[in-house]
Tab-separated table of C-alpha atoms in Angstrom:
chain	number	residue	atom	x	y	z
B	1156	UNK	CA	0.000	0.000	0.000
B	1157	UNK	CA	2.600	2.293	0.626
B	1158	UNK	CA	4.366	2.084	-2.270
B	1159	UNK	CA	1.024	2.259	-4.300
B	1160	UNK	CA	0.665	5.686	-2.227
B	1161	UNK	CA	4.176	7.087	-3.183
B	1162	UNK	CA	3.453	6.089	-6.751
B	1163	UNK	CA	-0.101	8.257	-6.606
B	1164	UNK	CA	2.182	10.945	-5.184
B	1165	UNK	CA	4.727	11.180	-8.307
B	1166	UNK	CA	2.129	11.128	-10.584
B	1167	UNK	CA	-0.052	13.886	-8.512
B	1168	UNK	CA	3.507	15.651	-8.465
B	1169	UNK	CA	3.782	15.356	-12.081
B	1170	UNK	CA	0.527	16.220	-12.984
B	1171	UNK	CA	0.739	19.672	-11.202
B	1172	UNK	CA	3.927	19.700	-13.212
B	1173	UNK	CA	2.308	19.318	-16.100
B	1174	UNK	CA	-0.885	21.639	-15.266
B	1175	UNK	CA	1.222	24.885	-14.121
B	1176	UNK	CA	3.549	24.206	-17.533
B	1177	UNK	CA	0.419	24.206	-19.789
B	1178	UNK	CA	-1.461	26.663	-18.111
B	1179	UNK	CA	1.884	28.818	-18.506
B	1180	UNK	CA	2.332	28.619	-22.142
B	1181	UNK	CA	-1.475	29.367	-22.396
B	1182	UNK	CA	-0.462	32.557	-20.817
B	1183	UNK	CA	1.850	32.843	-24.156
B	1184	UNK	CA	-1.077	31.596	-26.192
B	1185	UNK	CA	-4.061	33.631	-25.776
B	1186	UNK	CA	-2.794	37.365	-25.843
B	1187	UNK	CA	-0.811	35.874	-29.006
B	1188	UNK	CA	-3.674	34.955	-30.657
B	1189	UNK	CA	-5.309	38.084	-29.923
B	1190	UNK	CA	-3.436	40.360	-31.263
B	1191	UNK	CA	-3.370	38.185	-34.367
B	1192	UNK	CA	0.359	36.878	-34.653
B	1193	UNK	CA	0.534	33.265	-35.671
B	1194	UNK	CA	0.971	30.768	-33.377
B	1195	UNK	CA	1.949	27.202	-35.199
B	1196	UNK	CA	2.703	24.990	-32.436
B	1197	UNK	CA	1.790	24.755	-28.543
B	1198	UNK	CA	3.843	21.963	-26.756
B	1199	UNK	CA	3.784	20.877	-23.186
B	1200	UNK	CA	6.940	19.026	-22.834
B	1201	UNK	CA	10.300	18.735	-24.962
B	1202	UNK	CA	11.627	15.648	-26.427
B	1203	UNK	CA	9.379	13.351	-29.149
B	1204	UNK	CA	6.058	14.009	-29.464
B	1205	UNK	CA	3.482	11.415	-28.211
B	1206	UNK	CA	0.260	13.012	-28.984
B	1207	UNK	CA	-0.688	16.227	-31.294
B	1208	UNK	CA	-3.629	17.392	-33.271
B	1209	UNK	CA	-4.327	20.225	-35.461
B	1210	UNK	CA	-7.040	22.983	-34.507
B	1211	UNK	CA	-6.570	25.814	-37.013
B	1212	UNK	CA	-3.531	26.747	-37.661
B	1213	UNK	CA	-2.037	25.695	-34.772
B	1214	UNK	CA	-0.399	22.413	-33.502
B	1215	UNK	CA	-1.199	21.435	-30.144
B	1216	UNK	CA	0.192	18.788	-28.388
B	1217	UNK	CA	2.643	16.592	-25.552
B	1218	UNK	CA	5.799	15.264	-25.524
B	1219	UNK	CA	7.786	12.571	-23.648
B	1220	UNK	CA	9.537	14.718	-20.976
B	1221	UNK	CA	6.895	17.012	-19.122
B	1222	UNK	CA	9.495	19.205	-17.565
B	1223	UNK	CA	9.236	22.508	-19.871
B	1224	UNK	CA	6.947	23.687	-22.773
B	1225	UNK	CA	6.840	26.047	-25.395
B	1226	UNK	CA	4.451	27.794	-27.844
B	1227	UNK	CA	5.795	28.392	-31.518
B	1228	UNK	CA	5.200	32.351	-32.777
B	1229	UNK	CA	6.388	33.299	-36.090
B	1230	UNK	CA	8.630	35.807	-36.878
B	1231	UNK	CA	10.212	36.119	-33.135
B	1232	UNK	CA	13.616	37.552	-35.057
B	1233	UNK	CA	13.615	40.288	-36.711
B	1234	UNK	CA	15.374	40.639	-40.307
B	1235	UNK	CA	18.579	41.785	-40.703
B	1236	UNK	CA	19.413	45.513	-39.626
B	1237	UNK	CA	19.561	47.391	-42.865
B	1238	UNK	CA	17.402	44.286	-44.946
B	1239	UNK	CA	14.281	44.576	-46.767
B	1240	UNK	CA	13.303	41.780	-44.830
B	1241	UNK	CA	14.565	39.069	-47.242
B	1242	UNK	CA	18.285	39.626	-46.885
B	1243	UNK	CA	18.894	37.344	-44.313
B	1244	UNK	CA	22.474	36.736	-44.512
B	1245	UNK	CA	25.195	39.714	-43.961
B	1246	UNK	CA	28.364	39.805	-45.787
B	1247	UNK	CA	30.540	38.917	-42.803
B	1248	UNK	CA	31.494	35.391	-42.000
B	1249	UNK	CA	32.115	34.079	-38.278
B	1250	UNK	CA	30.724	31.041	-36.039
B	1251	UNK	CA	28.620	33.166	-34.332
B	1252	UNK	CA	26.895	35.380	-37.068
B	1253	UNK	CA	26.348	32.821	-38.731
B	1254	UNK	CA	24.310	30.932	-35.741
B	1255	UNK	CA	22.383	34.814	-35.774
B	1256	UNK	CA	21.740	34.422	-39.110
B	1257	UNK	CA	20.277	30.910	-39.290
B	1258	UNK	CA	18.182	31.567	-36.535
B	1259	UNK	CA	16.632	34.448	-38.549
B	1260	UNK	CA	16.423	32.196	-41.931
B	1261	UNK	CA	14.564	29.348	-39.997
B	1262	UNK	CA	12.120	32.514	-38.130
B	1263	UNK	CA	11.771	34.005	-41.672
B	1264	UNK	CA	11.025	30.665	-43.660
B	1265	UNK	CA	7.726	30.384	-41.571
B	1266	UNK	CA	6.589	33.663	-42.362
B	1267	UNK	CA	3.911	32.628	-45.728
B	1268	UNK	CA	2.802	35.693	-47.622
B	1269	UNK	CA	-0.801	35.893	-46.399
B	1270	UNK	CA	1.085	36.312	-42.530
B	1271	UNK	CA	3.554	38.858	-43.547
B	1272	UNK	CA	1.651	41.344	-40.755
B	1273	UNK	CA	0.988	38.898	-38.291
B	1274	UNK	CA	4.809	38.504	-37.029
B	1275	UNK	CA	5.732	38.877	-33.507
B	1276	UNK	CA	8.149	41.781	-33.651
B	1277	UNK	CA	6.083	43.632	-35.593
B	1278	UNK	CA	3.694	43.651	-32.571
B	1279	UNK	CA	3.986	47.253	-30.410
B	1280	UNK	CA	6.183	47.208	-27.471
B	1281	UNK	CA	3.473	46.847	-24.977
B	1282	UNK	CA	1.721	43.905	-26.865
B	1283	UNK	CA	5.072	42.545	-26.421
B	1284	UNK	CA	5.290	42.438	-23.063
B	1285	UNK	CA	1.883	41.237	-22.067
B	1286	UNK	CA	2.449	38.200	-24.413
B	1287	UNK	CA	5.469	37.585	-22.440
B	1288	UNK	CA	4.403	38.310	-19.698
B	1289	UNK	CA	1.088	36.271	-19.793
B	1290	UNK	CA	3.159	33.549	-18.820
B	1291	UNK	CA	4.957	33.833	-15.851
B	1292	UNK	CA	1.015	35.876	-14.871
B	1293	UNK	CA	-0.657	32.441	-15.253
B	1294	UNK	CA	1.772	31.426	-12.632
B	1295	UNK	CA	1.289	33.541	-10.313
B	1296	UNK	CA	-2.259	33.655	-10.344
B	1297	UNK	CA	-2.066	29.727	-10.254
B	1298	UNK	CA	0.276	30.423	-6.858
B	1299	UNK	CA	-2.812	32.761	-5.400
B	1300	UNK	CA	-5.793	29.996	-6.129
B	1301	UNK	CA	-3.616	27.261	-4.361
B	1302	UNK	CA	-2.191	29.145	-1.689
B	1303	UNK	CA	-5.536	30.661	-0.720
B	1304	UNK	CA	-6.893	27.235	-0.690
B	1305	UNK	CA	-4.444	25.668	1.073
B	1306	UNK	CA	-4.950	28.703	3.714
B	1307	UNK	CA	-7.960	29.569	3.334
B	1308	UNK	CA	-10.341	26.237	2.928
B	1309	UNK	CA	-7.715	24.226	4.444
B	1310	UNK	CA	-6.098	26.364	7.031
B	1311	UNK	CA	-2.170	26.123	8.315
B	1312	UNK	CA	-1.111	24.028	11.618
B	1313	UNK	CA	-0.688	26.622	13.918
B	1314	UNK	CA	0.371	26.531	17.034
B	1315	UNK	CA	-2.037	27.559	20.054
B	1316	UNK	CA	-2.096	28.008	23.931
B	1317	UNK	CA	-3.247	24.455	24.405
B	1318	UNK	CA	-0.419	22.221	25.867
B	1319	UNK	CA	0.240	19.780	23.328
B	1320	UNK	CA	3.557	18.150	25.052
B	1321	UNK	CA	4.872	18.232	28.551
B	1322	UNK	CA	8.739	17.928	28.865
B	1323	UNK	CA	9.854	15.658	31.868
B	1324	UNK	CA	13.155	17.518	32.624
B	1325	UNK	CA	15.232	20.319	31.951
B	1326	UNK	CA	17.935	19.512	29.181
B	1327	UNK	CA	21.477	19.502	30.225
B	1328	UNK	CA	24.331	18.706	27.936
B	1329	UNK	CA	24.205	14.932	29.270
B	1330	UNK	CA	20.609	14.961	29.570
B	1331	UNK	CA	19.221	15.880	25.452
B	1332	UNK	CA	17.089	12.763	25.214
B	1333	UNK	CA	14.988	14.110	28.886
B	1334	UNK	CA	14.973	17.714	26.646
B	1335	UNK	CA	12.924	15.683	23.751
B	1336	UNK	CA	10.559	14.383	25.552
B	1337	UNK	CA	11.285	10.617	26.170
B	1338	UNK	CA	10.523	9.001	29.215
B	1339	UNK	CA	12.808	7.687	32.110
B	1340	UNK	CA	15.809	9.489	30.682
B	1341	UNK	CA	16.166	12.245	33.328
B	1342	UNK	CA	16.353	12.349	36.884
B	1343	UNK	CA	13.776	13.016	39.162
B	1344	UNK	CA	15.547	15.698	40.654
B	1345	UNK	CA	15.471	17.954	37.221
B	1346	UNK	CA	11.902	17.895	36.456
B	1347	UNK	CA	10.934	20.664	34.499
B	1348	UNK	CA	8.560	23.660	35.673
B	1349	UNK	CA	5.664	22.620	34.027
B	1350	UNK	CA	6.332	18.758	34.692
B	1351	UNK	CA	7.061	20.007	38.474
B	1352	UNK	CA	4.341	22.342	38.488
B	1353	UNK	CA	1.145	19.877	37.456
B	1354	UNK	CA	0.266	21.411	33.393
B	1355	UNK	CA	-0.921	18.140	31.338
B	1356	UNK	CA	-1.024	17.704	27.788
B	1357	UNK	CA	-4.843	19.121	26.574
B	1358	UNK	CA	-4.469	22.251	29.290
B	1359	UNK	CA	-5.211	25.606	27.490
B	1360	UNK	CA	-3.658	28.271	28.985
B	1361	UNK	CA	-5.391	31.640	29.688
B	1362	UNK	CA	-3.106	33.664	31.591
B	1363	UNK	CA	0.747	33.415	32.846
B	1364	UNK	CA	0.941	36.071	35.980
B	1365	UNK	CA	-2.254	37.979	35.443
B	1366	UNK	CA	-1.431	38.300	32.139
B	1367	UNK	CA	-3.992	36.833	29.527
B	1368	UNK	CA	-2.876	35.144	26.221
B	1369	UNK	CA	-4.762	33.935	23.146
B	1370	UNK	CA	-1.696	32.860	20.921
B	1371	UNK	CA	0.957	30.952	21.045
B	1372	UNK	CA	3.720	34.041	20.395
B	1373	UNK	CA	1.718	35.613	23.471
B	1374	UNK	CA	2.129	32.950	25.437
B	1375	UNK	CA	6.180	32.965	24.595
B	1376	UNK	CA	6.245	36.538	25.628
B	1377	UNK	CA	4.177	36.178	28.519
B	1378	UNK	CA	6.487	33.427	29.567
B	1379	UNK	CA	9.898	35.740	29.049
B	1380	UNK	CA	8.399	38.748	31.068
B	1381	UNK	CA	7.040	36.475	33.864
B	1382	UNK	CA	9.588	36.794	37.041
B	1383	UNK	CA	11.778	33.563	37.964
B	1384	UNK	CA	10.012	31.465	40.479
B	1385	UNK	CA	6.082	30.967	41.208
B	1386	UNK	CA	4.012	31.775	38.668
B	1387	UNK	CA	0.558	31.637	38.511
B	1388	UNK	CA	-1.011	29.952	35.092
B	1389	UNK	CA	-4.541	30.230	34.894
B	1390	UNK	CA	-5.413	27.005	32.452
B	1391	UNK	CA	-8.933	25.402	31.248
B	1392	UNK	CA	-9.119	21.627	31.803
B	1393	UNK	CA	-11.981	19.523	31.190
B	1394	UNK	CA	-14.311	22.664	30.979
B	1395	UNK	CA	-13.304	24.213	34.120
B	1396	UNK	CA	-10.513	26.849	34.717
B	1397	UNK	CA	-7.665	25.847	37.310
B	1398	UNK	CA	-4.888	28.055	38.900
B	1399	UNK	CA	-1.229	25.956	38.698
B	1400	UNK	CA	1.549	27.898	40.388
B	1401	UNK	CA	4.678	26.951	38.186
B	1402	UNK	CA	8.505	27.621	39.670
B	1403	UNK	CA	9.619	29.219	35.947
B	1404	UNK	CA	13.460	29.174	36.364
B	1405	UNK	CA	15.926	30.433	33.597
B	1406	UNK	CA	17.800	27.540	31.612
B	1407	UNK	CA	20.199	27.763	28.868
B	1408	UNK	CA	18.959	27.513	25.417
B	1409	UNK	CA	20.079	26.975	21.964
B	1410	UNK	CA	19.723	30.092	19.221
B	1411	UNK	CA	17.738	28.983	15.753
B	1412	UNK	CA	17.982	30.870	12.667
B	1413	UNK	CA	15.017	31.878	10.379
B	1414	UNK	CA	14.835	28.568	8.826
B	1415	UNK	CA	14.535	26.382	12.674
B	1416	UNK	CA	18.525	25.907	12.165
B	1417	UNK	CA	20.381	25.631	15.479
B	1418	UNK	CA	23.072	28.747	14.814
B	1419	UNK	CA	25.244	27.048	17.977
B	1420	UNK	CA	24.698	29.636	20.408
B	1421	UNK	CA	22.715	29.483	23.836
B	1422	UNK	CA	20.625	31.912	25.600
B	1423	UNK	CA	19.588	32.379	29.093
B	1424	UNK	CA	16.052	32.500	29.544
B	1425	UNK	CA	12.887	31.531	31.373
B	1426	UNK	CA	12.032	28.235	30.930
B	1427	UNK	CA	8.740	26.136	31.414
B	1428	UNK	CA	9.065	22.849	29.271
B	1429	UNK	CA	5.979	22.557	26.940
B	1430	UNK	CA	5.351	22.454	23.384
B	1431	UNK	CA	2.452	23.935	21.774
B	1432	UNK	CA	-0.583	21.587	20.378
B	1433	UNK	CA	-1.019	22.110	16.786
B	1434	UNK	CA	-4.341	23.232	15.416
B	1435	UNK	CA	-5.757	23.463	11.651
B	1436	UNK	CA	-6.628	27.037	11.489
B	1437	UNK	CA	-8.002	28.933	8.496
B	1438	UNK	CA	-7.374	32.874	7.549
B	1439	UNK	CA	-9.214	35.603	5.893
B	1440	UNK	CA	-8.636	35.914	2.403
B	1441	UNK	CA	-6.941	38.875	2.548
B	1442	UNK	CA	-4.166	37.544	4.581
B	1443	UNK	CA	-3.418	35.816	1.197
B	1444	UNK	CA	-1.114	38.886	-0.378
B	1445	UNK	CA	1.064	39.370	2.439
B	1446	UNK	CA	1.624	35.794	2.811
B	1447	UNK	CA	2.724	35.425	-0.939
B	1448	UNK	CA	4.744	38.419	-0.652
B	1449	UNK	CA	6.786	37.187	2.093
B	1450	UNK	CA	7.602	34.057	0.005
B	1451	UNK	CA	8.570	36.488	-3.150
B	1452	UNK	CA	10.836	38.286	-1.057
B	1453	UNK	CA	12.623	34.847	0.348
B	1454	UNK	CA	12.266	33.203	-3.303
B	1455	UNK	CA	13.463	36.398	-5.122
B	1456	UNK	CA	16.744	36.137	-2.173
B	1457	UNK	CA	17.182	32.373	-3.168
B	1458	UNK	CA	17.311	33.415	-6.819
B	1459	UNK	CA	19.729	36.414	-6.472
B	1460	UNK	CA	21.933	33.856	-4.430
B	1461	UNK	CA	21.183	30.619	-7.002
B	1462	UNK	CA	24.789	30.359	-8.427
B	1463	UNK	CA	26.250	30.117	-4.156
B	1464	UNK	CA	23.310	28.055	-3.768
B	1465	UNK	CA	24.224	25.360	-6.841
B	1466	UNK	CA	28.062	25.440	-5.837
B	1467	UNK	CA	27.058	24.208	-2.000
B	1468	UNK	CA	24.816	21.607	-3.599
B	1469	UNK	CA	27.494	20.442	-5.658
B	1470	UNK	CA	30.007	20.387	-3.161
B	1471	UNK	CA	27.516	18.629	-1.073
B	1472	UNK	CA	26.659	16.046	-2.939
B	1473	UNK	CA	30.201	15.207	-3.801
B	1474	UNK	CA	31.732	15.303	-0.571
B	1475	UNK	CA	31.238	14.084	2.882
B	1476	UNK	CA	29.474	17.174	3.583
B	1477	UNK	CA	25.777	16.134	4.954
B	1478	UNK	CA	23.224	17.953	2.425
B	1479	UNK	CA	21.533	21.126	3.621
B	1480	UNK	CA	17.553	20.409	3.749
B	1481	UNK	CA	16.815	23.701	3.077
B	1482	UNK	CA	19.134	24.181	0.199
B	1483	UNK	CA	18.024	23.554	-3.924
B	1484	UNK	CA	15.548	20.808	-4.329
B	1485	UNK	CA	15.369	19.596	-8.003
B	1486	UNK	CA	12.355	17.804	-9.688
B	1487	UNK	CA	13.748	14.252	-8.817
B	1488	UNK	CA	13.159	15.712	-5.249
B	1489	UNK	CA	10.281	17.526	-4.970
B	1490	UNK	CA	8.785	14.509	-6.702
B	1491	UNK	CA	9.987	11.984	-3.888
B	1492	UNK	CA	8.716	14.427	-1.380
B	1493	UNK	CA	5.424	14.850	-2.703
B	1494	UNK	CA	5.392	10.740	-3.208
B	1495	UNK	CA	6.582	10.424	0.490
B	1496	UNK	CA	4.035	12.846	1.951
B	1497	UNK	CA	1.112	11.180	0.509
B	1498	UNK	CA	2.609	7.659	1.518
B	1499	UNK	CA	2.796	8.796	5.269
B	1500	UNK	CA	1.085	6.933	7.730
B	1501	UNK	CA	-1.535	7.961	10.468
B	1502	UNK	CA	-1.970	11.306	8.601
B	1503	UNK	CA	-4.690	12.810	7.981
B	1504	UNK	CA	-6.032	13.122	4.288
B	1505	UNK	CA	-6.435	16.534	4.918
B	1506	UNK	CA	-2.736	17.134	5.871
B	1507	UNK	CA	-1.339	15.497	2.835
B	1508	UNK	CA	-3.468	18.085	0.507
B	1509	UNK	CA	-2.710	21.054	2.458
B	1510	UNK	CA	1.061	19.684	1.661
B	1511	UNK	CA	0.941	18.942	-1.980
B	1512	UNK	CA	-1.216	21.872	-2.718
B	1513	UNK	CA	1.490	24.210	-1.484
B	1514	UNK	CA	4.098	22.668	-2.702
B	1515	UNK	CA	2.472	23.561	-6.124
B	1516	UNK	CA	1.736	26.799	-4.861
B	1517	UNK	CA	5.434	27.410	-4.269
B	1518	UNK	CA	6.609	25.773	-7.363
B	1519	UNK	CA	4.642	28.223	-9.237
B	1520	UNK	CA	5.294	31.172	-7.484
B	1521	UNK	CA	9.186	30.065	-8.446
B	1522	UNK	CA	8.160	29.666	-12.241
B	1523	UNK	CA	6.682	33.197	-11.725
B	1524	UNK	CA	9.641	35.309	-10.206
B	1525	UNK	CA	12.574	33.028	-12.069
B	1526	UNK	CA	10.908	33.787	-15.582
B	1527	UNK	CA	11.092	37.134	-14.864
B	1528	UNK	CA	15.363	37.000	-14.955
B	1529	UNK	CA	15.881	39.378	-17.512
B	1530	UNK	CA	18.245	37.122	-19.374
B	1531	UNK	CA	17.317	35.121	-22.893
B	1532	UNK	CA	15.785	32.618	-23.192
B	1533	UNK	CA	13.888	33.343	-20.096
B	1534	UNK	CA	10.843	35.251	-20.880
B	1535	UNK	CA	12.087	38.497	-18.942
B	1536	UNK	CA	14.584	38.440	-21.631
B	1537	UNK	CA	12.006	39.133	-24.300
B	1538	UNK	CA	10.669	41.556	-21.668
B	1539	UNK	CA	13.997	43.469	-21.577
B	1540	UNK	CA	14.511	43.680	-25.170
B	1541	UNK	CA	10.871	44.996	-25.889
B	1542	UNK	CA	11.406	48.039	-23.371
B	1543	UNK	CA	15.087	48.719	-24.314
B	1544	UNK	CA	13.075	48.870	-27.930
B	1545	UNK	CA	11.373	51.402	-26.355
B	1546	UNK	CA	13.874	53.121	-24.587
B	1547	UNK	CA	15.432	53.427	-27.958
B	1548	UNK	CA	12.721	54.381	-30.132
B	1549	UNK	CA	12.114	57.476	-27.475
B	1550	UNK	CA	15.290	58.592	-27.548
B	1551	UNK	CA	15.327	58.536	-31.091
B	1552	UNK	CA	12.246	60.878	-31.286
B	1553	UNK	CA	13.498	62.748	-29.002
B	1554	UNK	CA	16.477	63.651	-31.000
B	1555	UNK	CA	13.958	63.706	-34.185
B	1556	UNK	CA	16.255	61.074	-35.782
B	1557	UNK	CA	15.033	58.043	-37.860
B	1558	UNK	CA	13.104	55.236	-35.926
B	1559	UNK	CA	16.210	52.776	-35.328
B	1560	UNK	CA	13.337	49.551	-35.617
B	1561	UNK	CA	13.371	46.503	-33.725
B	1562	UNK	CA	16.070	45.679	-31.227
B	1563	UNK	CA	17.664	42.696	-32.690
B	1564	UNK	CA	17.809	40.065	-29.957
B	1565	UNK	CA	18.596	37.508	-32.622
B	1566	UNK	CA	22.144	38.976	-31.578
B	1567	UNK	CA	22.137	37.541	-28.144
B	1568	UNK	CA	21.357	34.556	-29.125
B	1569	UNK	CA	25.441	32.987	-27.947
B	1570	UNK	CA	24.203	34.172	-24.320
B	1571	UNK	CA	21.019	32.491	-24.745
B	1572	UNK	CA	22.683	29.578	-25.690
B	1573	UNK	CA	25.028	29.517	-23.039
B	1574	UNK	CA	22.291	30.440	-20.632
B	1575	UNK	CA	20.432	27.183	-21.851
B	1576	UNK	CA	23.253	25.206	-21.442
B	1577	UNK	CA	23.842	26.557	-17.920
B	1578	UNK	CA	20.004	25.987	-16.851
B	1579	UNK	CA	20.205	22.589	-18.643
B	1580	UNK	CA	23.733	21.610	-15.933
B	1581	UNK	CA	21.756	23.057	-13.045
B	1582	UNK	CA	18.965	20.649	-13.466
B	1583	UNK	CA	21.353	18.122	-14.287
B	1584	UNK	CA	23.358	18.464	-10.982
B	1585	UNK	CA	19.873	18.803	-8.731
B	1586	UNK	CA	19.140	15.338	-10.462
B	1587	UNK	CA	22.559	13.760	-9.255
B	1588	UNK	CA	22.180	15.803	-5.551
B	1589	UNK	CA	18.971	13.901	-5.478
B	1590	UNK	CA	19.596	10.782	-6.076
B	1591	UNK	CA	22.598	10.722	-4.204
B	1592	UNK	CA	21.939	12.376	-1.313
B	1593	UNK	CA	17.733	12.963	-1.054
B	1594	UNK	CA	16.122	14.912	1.035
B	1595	UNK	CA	13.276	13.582	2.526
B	1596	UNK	CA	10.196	14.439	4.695
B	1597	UNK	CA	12.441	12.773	7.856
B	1598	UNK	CA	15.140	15.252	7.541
């Protein structure tokens, strides 16, 4: 059973995949069609072709490896500067013009004389834009649908005022298994405060020292202001409230980063020796935006930091060095995740969607922000060139000189293939990290 349950997870995982791919190259498709440039082919996938069919004009279809997609526009090079638009090749010879100028004889021999006018760089700037950026747009508006379900109709574990773990004794250096929580590991003269002090697992806590709390961040804050030794806790059990006087004392505590990484510094502070109960708790939807927006700003940090990122994974994975689990995950990964979550045992059904769902969310709100890179073939590269046409064009007026015409980008077509080549190593390397050394749901 639960290997039939991983294998319903990869092909869940995969058909997300596959759904946020094709709903991204729609994106392309429908302000293409639009504003009337021809569209030939619409392919979810890359590799041979294992189903197509022919609506219109257009080819649409799948092929073998669903990990990318594409939609075919004519005319996405312009001619040759100085051309009338047949004079494809210019009199200089050279590996790399002539790559720039078979790119622009294979755009111009799908141009047919009845679609002379319905090129894409003959589009205006602005058209531009939105058919590039209808893409990455689909993304992010496929991020907001399953992040406000996933918050919204689903709701978050959160953690509230209600005791969900009592721990026996106070850690010590010789003592870490009593500071987790197992049994008959510490001594009965180091019990902690709460384990000392009566609290039981199912207790919700209403005040700490006349002080009332409602949340769990209260309740941390209530705890640090409290002053060492009695304290009154005010908790509901079994429908009635109850007064506990608790001897908080200060203990020695490790330091966590951001991501729940122990940095390997301690703190003094007051200590009582529970852990919160986790609770399934939904928010408005207009919690939604700043949620998302705090992921942009940690994605967009990841992405700025990608090439560090990819040199610790590959040092990782080819070293003794144990893997970091909250480094790059690549699609052999996520897909082993996703397989394992929905595989796990004594978990709710519930749980495992909430999971999946935003793991989608976040893979798409990735596809959003790292198709915005203004670097070919990415689609903020298309972006870039279309408003540095602009920028151009302006200028031009403004000096009431001739209109200098479409930026050629067929010239950066080198750094968009080495920028292929690059992306095409990256996923390579994630592949090897995971199957080498995976990261799983266990850590």
């Amino acid at each position: 059973m639960t290997l039939a349950l991983e294998v319903l997870g990869w092909l869940i995982f995969l058909v997300g995949i596959g759904l946020s791919i094709g709903l991204h190259e729609i994106g392309h498709l429908l302000p293409a069609k639009a504003f009337g440039v021809k569209v030939t082919q619409y392919m979810v996938g890359f590799g041979p072709t294992i189903w197509s069919r022919h609506k219109g004009e257009t080819e649409y279809g799948v092929k073998a490896v669903p990990l990318g997609g594409y939609i075919r526009m004519i005319g996405m090079y312009p001619p040759a500067p100085g051309s009338d638009g047949t004079l494809l090749r210019a009199s200089t010879t050279g590996r790399f013009t002539n790559l720039v100028n078979d790119a622009r004889q294979q755009s111009m021999e799908e141009v047919t004389p009845d679609a002379v006018d319905r090129v894409f760089y003959k589009l205006p700037v602005r058209k531009r834009i939105v058919v590039m950026l209808g893409g990455p747009t689909m993304n992010l508006v496929l991020a907001f649908l399953l992040f406000t379900i996933v918050l919204c109709g689903i709701g978050l574990q959160t953690a509230t005022t209600r005791v969900g773990a009592v721990v026996p004794c106070v850690p010590t250096a010789t003592n870490l298994d009593g500071a987790k929580g197992s049994s008959g590991t510490c001594a009965p003269s180091t019990p902690t405060p709460a384990a000392a002090g009566g609290l039981q697992v199912g207790d919700k806590i209403l005040s700490i020292a006349g002080t009332q709390v409602t949340t769990w961040p209260e309740e941390q804050a209530a705890i640090k202001a409290a002053p060492a030794g009695d304290v009154p806790f005010v908790v509901e059990r079994d429908g009635r409230q109850v007064t506990l006087t608790i001897p908080v004392a200060a203990a020695s505590r490790p330091v966590y980063d951001d991501n729940g990484n122990p940095t390997g510094a301690t703190e003094t502070r007051n200590f009582v020796g529970i852990a919160p109960a986790l609770e399934r708790q939904t928010v408005a939807v207009t919690t939604v935006p700043g949620y998302v927006w705090d992921l942009t700003t940690n994605s967009v940090q990841k992405i700025v930091t990608l090439p560090v990122r990819m040199w610790d994974l590959m040092r990782q994975t080819f070293t003794s060095e144990p893997r970091d689990k909250n480094g790059i995950v690549g699609i052999v990964g996520a897909g082993r995740i996703t397989g394992e979550a929905v595989a796990l045992e004594n978990t709710p059904v519930l749980d495992k969607t909430a999971f999946v769902l935003g793991l989608l969310a976040g893979l798409n709100l990735f596809l959003f922000l790292f198709n915005l890179v203004p670097l070919l073939p990415l689609d903020g590269g298309h972006v870039a060139g279309a408003i540095w046409e602009s920028i151009k064009r302006g200028w031009a007026r403004l000096r009431r000189r001739p209109d200098p015409g479409p930026v050629d980008i067929a010239k950066a077509l080198p750094l968009t293939y080495a920028m292929s080549i690059a992306l095409v190593l990256m996923g390579a390397v994630t592949v090897v990290a995971d199957l080498i050394k995976p990261i799983t749901l266990g850590g």
